[in-house]
PDB file of C-alpha atoms in Angstrom:
ATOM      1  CA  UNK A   1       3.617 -42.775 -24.566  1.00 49.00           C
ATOM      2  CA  UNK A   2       3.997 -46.588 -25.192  1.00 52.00           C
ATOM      3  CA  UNK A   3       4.654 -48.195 -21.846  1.00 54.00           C
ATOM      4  CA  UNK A   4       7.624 -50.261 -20.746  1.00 55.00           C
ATOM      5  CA  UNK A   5       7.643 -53.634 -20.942  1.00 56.00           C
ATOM      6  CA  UNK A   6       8.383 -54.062 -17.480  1.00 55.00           C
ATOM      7  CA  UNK A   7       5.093 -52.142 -16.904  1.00 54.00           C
ATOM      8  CA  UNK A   8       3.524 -54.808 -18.963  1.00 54.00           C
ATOM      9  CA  UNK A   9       4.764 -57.421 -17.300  1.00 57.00           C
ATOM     10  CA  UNK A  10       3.514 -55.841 -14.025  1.00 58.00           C
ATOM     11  CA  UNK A  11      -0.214 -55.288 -15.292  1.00 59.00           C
ATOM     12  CA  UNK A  12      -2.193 -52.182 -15.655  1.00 64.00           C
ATOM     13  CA  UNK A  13      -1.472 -49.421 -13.193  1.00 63.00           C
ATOM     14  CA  UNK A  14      -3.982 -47.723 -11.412  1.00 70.00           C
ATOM     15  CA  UNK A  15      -4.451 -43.901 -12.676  1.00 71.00           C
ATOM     16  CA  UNK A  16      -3.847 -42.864  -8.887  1.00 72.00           C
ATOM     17  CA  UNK A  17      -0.351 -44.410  -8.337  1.00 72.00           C
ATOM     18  CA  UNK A  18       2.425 -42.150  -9.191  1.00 71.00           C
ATOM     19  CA  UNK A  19       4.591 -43.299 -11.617  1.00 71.00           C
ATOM     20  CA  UNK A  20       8.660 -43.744 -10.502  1.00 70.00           C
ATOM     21  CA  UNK A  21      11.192 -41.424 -11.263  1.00 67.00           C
ATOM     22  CA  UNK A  22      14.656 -42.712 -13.015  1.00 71.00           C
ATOM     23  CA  UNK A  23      17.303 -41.084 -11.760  1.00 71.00           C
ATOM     24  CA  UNK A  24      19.923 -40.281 -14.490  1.00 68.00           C
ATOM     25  CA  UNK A  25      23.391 -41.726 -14.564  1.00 72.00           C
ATOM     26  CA  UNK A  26      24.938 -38.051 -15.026  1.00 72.00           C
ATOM     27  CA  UNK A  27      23.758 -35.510 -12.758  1.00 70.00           C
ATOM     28  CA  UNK A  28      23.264 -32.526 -15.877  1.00 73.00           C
ATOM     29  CA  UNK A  29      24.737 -29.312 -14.992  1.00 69.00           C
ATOM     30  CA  UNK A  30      21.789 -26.935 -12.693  1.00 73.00           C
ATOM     31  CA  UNK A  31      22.337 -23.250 -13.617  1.00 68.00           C
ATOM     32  CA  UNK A  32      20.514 -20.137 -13.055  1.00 76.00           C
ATOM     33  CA  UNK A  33      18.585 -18.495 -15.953  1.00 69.00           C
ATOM     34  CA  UNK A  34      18.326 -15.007 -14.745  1.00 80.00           C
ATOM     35  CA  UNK A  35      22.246 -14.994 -14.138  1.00 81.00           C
ATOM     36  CA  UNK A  36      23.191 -14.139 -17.619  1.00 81.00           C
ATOM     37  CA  UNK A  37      20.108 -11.000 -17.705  1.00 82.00           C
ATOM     38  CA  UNK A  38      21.467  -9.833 -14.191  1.00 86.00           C
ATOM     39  CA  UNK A  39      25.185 -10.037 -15.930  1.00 85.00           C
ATOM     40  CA  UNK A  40      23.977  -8.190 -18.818  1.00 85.00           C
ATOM     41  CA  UNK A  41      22.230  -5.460 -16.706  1.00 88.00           C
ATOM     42  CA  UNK A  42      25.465  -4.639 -14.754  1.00 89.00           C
ATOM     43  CA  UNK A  43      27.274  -4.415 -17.815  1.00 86.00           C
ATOM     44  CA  UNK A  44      24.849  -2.406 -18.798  1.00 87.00           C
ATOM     45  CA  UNK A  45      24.483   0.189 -15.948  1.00 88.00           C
ATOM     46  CA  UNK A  46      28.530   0.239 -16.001  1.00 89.00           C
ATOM     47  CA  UNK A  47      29.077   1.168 -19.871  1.00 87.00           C
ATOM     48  CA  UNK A  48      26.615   3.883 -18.951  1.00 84.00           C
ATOM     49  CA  UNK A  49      28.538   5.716 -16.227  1.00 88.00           C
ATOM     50  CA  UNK A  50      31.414   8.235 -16.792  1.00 90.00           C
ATOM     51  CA  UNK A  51      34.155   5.517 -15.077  1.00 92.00           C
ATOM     52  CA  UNK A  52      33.171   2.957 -18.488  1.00 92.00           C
ATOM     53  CA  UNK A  53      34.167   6.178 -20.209  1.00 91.00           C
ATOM     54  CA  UNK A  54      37.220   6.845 -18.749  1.00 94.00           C
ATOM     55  CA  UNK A  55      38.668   3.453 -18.839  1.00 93.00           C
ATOM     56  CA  UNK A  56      37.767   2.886 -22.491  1.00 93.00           C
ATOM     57  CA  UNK A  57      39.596   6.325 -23.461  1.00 93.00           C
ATOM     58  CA  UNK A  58      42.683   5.513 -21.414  1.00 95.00           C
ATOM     59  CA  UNK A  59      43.065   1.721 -22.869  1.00 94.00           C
ATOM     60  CA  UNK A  60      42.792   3.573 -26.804  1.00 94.00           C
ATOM     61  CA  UNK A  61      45.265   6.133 -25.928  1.00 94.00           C
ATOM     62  CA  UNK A  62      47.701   3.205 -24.020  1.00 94.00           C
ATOM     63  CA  UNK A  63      47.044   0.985 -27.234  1.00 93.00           C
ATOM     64  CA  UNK A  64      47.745   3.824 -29.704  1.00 93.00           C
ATOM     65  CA  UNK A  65      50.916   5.340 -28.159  1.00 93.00           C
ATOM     66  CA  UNK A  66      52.302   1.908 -27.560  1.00 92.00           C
ATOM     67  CA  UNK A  67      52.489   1.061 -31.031  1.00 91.00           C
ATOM     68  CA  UNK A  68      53.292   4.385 -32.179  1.00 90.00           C
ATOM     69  CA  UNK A  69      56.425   5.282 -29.503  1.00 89.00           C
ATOM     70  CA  UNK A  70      57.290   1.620 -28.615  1.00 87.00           C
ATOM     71  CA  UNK A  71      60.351  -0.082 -30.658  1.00 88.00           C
ATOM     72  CA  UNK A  72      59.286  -1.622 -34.202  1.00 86.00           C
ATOM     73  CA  UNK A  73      60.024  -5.102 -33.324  1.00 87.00           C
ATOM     74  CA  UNK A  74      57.606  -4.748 -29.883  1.00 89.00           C
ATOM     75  CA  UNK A  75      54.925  -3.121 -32.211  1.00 89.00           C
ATOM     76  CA  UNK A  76      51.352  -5.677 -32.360  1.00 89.00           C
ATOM     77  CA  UNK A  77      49.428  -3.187 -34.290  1.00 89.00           C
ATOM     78  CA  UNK A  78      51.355  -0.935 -36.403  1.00 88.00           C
ATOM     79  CA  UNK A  79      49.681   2.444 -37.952  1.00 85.00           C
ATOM     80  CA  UNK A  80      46.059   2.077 -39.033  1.00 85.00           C
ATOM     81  CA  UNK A  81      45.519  -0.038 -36.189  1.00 90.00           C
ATOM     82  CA  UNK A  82      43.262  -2.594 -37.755  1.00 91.00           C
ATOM     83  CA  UNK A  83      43.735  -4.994 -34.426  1.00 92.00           C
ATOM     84  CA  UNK A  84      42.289  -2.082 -32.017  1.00 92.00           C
ATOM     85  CA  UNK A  85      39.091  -1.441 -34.891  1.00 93.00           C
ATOM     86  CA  UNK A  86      38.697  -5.044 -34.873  1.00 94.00           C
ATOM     87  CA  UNK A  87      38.770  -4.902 -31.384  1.00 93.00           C
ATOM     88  CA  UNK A  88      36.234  -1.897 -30.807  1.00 93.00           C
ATOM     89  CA  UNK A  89      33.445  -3.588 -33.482  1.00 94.00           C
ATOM     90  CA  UNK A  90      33.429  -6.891 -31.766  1.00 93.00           C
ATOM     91  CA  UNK A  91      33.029  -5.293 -27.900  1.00 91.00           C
ATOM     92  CA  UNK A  92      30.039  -2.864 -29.889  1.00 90.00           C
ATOM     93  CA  UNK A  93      28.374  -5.839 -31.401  1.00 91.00           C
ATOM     94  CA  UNK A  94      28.478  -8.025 -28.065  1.00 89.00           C
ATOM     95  CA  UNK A  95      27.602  -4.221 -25.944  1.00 89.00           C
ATOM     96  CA  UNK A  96      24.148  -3.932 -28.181  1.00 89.00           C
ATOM     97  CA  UNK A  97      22.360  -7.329 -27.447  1.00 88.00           C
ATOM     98  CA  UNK A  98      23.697  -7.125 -23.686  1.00 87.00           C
ATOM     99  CA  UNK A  99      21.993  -3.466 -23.590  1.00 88.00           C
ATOM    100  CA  UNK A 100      18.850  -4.368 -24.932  1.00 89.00           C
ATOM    101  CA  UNK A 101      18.408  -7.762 -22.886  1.00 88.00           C
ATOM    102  CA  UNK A 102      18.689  -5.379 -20.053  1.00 88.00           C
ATOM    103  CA  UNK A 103      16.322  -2.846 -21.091  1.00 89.00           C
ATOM    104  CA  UNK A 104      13.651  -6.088 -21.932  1.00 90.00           C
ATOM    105  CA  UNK A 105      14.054  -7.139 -18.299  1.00 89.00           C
ATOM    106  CA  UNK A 106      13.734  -4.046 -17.327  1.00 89.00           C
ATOM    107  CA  UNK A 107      10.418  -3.449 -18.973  1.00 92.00           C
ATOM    108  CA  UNK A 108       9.084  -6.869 -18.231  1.00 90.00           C
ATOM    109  CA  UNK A 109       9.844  -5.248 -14.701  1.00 91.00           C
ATOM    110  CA  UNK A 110       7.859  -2.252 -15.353  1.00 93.00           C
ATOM    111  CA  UNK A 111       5.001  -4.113 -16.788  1.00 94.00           C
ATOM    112  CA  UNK A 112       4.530  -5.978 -13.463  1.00 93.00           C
ATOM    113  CA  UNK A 113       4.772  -2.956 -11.594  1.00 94.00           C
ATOM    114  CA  UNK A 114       2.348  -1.394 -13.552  1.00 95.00           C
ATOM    115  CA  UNK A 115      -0.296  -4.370 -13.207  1.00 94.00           C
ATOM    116  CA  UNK A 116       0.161  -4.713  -9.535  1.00 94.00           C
ATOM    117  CA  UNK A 117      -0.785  -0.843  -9.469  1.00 95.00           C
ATOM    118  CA  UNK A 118      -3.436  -0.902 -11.515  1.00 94.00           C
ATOM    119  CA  UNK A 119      -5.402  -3.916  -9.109  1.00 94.00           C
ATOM    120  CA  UNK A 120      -3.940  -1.450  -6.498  1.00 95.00           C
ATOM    121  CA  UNK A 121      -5.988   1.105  -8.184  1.00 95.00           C
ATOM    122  CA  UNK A 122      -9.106  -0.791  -9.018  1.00 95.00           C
ATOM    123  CA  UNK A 123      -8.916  -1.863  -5.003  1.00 94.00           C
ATOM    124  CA  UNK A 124      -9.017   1.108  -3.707  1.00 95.00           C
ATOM    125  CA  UNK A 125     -11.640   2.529  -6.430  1.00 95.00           C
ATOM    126  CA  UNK A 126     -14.050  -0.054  -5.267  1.00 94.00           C
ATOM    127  CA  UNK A 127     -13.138   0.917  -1.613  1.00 95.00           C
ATOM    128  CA  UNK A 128     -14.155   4.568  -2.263  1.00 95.00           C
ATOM    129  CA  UNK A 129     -17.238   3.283  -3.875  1.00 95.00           C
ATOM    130  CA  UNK A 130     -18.094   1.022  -1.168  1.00 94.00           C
ATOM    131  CA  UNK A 131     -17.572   4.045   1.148  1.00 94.00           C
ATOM    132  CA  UNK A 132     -19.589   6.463  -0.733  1.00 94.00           C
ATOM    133  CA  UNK A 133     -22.581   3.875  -0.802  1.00 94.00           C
ATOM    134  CA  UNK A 134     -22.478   3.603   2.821  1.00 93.00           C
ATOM    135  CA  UNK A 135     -22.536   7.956   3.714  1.00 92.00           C
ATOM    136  CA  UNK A 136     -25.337   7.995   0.598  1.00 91.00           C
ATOM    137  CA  UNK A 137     -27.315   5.317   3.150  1.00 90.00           C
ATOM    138  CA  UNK A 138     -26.331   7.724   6.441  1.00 88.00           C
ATOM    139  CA  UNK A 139     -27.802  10.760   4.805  1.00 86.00           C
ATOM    140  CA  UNK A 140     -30.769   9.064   3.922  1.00 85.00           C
ATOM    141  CA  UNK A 141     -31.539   7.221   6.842  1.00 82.00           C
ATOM    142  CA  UNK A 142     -30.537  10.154   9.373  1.00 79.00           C
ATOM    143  CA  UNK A 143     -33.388  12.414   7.315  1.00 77.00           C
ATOM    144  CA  UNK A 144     -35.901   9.955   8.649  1.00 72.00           C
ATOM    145  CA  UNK A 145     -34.895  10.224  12.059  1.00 72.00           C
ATOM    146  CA  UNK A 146     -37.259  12.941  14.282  1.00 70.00           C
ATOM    147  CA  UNK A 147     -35.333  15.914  15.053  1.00 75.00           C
ATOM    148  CA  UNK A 148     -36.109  17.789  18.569  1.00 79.00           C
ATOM    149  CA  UNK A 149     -37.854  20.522  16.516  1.00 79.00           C
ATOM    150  CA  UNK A 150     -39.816  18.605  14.772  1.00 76.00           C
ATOM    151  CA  UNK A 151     -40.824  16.834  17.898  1.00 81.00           C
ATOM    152  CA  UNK A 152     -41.649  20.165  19.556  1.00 84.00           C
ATOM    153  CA  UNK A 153     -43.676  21.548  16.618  1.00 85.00           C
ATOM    154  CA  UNK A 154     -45.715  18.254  16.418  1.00 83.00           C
ATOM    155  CA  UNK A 155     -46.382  19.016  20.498  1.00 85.00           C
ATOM    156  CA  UNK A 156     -47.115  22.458  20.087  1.00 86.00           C
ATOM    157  CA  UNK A 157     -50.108  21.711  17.272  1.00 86.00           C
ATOM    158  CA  UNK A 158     -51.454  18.457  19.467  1.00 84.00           C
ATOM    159  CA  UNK A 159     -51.644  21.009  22.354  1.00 84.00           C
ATOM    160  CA  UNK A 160     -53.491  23.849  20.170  1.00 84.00           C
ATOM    161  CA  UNK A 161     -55.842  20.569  18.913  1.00 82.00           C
ATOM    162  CA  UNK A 162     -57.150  19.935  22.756  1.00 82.00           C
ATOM    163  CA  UNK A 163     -57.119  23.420  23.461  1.00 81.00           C
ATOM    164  CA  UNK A 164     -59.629  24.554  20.394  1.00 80.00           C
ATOM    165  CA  UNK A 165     -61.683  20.998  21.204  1.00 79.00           C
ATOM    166  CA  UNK A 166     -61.531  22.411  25.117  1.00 76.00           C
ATOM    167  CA  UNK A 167     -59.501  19.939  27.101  1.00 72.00           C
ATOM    168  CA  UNK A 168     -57.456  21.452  29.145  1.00 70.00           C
ATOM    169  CA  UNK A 169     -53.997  20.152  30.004  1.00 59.00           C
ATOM    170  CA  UNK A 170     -52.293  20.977  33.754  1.00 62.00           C
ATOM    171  CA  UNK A 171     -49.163  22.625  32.676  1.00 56.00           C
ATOM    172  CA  UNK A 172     -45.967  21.210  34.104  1.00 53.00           C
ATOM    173  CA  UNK A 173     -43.160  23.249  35.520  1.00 49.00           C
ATOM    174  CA  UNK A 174     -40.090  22.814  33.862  1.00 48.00           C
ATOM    175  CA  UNK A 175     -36.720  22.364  35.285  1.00 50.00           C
ATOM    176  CA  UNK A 176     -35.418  26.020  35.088  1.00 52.00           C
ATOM    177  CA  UNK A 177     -38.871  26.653  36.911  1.00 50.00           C
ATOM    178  CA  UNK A 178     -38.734  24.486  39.514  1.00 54.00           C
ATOM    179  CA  UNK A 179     -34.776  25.642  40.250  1.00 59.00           C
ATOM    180  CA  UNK A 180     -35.982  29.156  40.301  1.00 58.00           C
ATOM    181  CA  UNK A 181     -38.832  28.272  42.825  1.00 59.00           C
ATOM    182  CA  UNK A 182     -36.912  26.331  44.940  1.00 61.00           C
ATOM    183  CA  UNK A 183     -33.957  29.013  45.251  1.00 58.00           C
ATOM    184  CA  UNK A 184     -36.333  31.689  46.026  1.00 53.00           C
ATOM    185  CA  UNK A 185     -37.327  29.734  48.995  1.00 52.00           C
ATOM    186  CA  UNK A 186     -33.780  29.539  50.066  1.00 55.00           C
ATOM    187  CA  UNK A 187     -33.142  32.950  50.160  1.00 50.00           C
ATOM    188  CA  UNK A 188     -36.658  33.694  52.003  1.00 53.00           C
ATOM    189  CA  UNK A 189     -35.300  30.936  54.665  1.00 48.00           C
ATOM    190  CA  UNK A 190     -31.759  33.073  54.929  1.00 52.00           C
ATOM    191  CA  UNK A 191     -33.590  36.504  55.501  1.00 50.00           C
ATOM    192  CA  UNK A 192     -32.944  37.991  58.679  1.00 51.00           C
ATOM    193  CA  UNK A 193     -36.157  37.835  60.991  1.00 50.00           C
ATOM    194  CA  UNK A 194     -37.625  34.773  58.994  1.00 46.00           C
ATOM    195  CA  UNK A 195     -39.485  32.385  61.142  1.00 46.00           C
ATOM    196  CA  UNK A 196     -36.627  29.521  61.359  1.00 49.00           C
ATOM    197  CA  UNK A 197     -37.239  25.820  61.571  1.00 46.00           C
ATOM    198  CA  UNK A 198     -36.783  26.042  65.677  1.00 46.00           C
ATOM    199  CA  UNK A 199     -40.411  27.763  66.111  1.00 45.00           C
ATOM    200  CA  UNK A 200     -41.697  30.827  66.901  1.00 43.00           C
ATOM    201  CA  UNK A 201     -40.875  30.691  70.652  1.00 45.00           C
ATOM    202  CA  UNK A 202     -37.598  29.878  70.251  1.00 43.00           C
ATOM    203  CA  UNK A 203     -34.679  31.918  71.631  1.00 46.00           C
ATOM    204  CA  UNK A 204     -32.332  34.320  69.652  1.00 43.00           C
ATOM    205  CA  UNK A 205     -30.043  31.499  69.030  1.00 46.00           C
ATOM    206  CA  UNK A 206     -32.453  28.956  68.199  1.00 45.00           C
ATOM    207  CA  UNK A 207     -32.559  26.983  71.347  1.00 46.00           C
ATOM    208  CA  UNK A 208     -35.525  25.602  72.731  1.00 43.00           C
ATOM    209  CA  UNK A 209     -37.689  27.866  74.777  1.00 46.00           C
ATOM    210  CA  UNK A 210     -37.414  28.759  78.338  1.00 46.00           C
ATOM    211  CA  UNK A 211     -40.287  27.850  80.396  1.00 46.00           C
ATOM    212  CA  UNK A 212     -42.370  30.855  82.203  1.00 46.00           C
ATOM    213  CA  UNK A 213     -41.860  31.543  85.576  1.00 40.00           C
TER     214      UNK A 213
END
């Protein structure tokens, strides 16, 4: 693009100044582009219902029997009705390209649809992947961890090691032992007769014991 000769008047222009916008005279007429395809599909989805149908068959029969029982001289289309085929062919060649602009915006519709579900697809694929990855790593990594049977089998030979080199090892009570132990004594301290906590002089009741004499 040649430049203007008031830009050459003005000098070179530095590459990071905007150039200025002109402004027409006549503001040019804005429309929407997707108003004629969203025309086109109503017409579309209305010559495909039974009420298109019904209106269509009702104007034919109103055209035919007006120029069939009407007065001569009122008559537009006498017999053969050429007017009302003329009619029909030029509302069937407009209906076609109206009916397939609808079904190409329909489809560029279904395409998108389509794409965004495939991603939506692919997405969660690699999500299910990514999952699967992660139990894979579980299972392997909780098969390395010591188990309490394995723990008590590795005991059991380090004890039968000392006891065949002759160490011995005190053996511990266990819990369930030392709750068994302990509630025997309870019940010996409960028998009738026991020696109680008072001493052996001590009175009936338990009170302290009454001096001699």
């Amino acid at each position: 693009m040649r430049p203007s000769r008031r830009d050459q008047r003005r000098g070179p222009v530095p590459l990071d100044t905007p150039r200025e916008v002109r402004r027409p005279l006549l503001a040019r007429p804005e429309f929407d582009p997707d108003a004629f395809g969203r025309a086109s599909e109503k017409f579309a989805r209305f010559m495909g219902t039974g009420k298109f149908l019904v209106w269509m068959t009702a104007f034919v029969l109103a055209w035919i029997g007006w120029n069939v029982a009407a007065p001569e001289r009122w008559r537009f289309d006498p017999y053969s009705f050429t007017f009302l085929t003329l009619v029909l062919s030029l509302q069937a060649s407009y209906a076609a390209p109206l009916i397939l602009l609808a079904q190409n915006r329909q489809d560029d519709r279904d395409r998108v649809l389509n794409e965004q579900d495939r991603s939506r697809d692919e997405r969660a694929l690699a999500d299910t992947e990514y999952l699967t990855r992660e139990v894979a790593a579980l299972r392997i990594a909780l098969r390395e961890v010591a188990t309490r049977d394995f723990v008590r089998s590795e005991l059991r030979s380090v004890l039968e090691e000392l006891a065949e080199e002759g160490v011995t090892v005190p053996a511990s009570r266990s819990r369930d032992a030392k709750r068994k132990s302990s509630g025997k004594k309870r019940k010996r301290v409960d028998e009738p007769g026991a020696a109680r906590p008072g001493g052996a002089d001590s009175g009936p009741d338990g009170d302290l014991p009454t001096p001699a004499g």
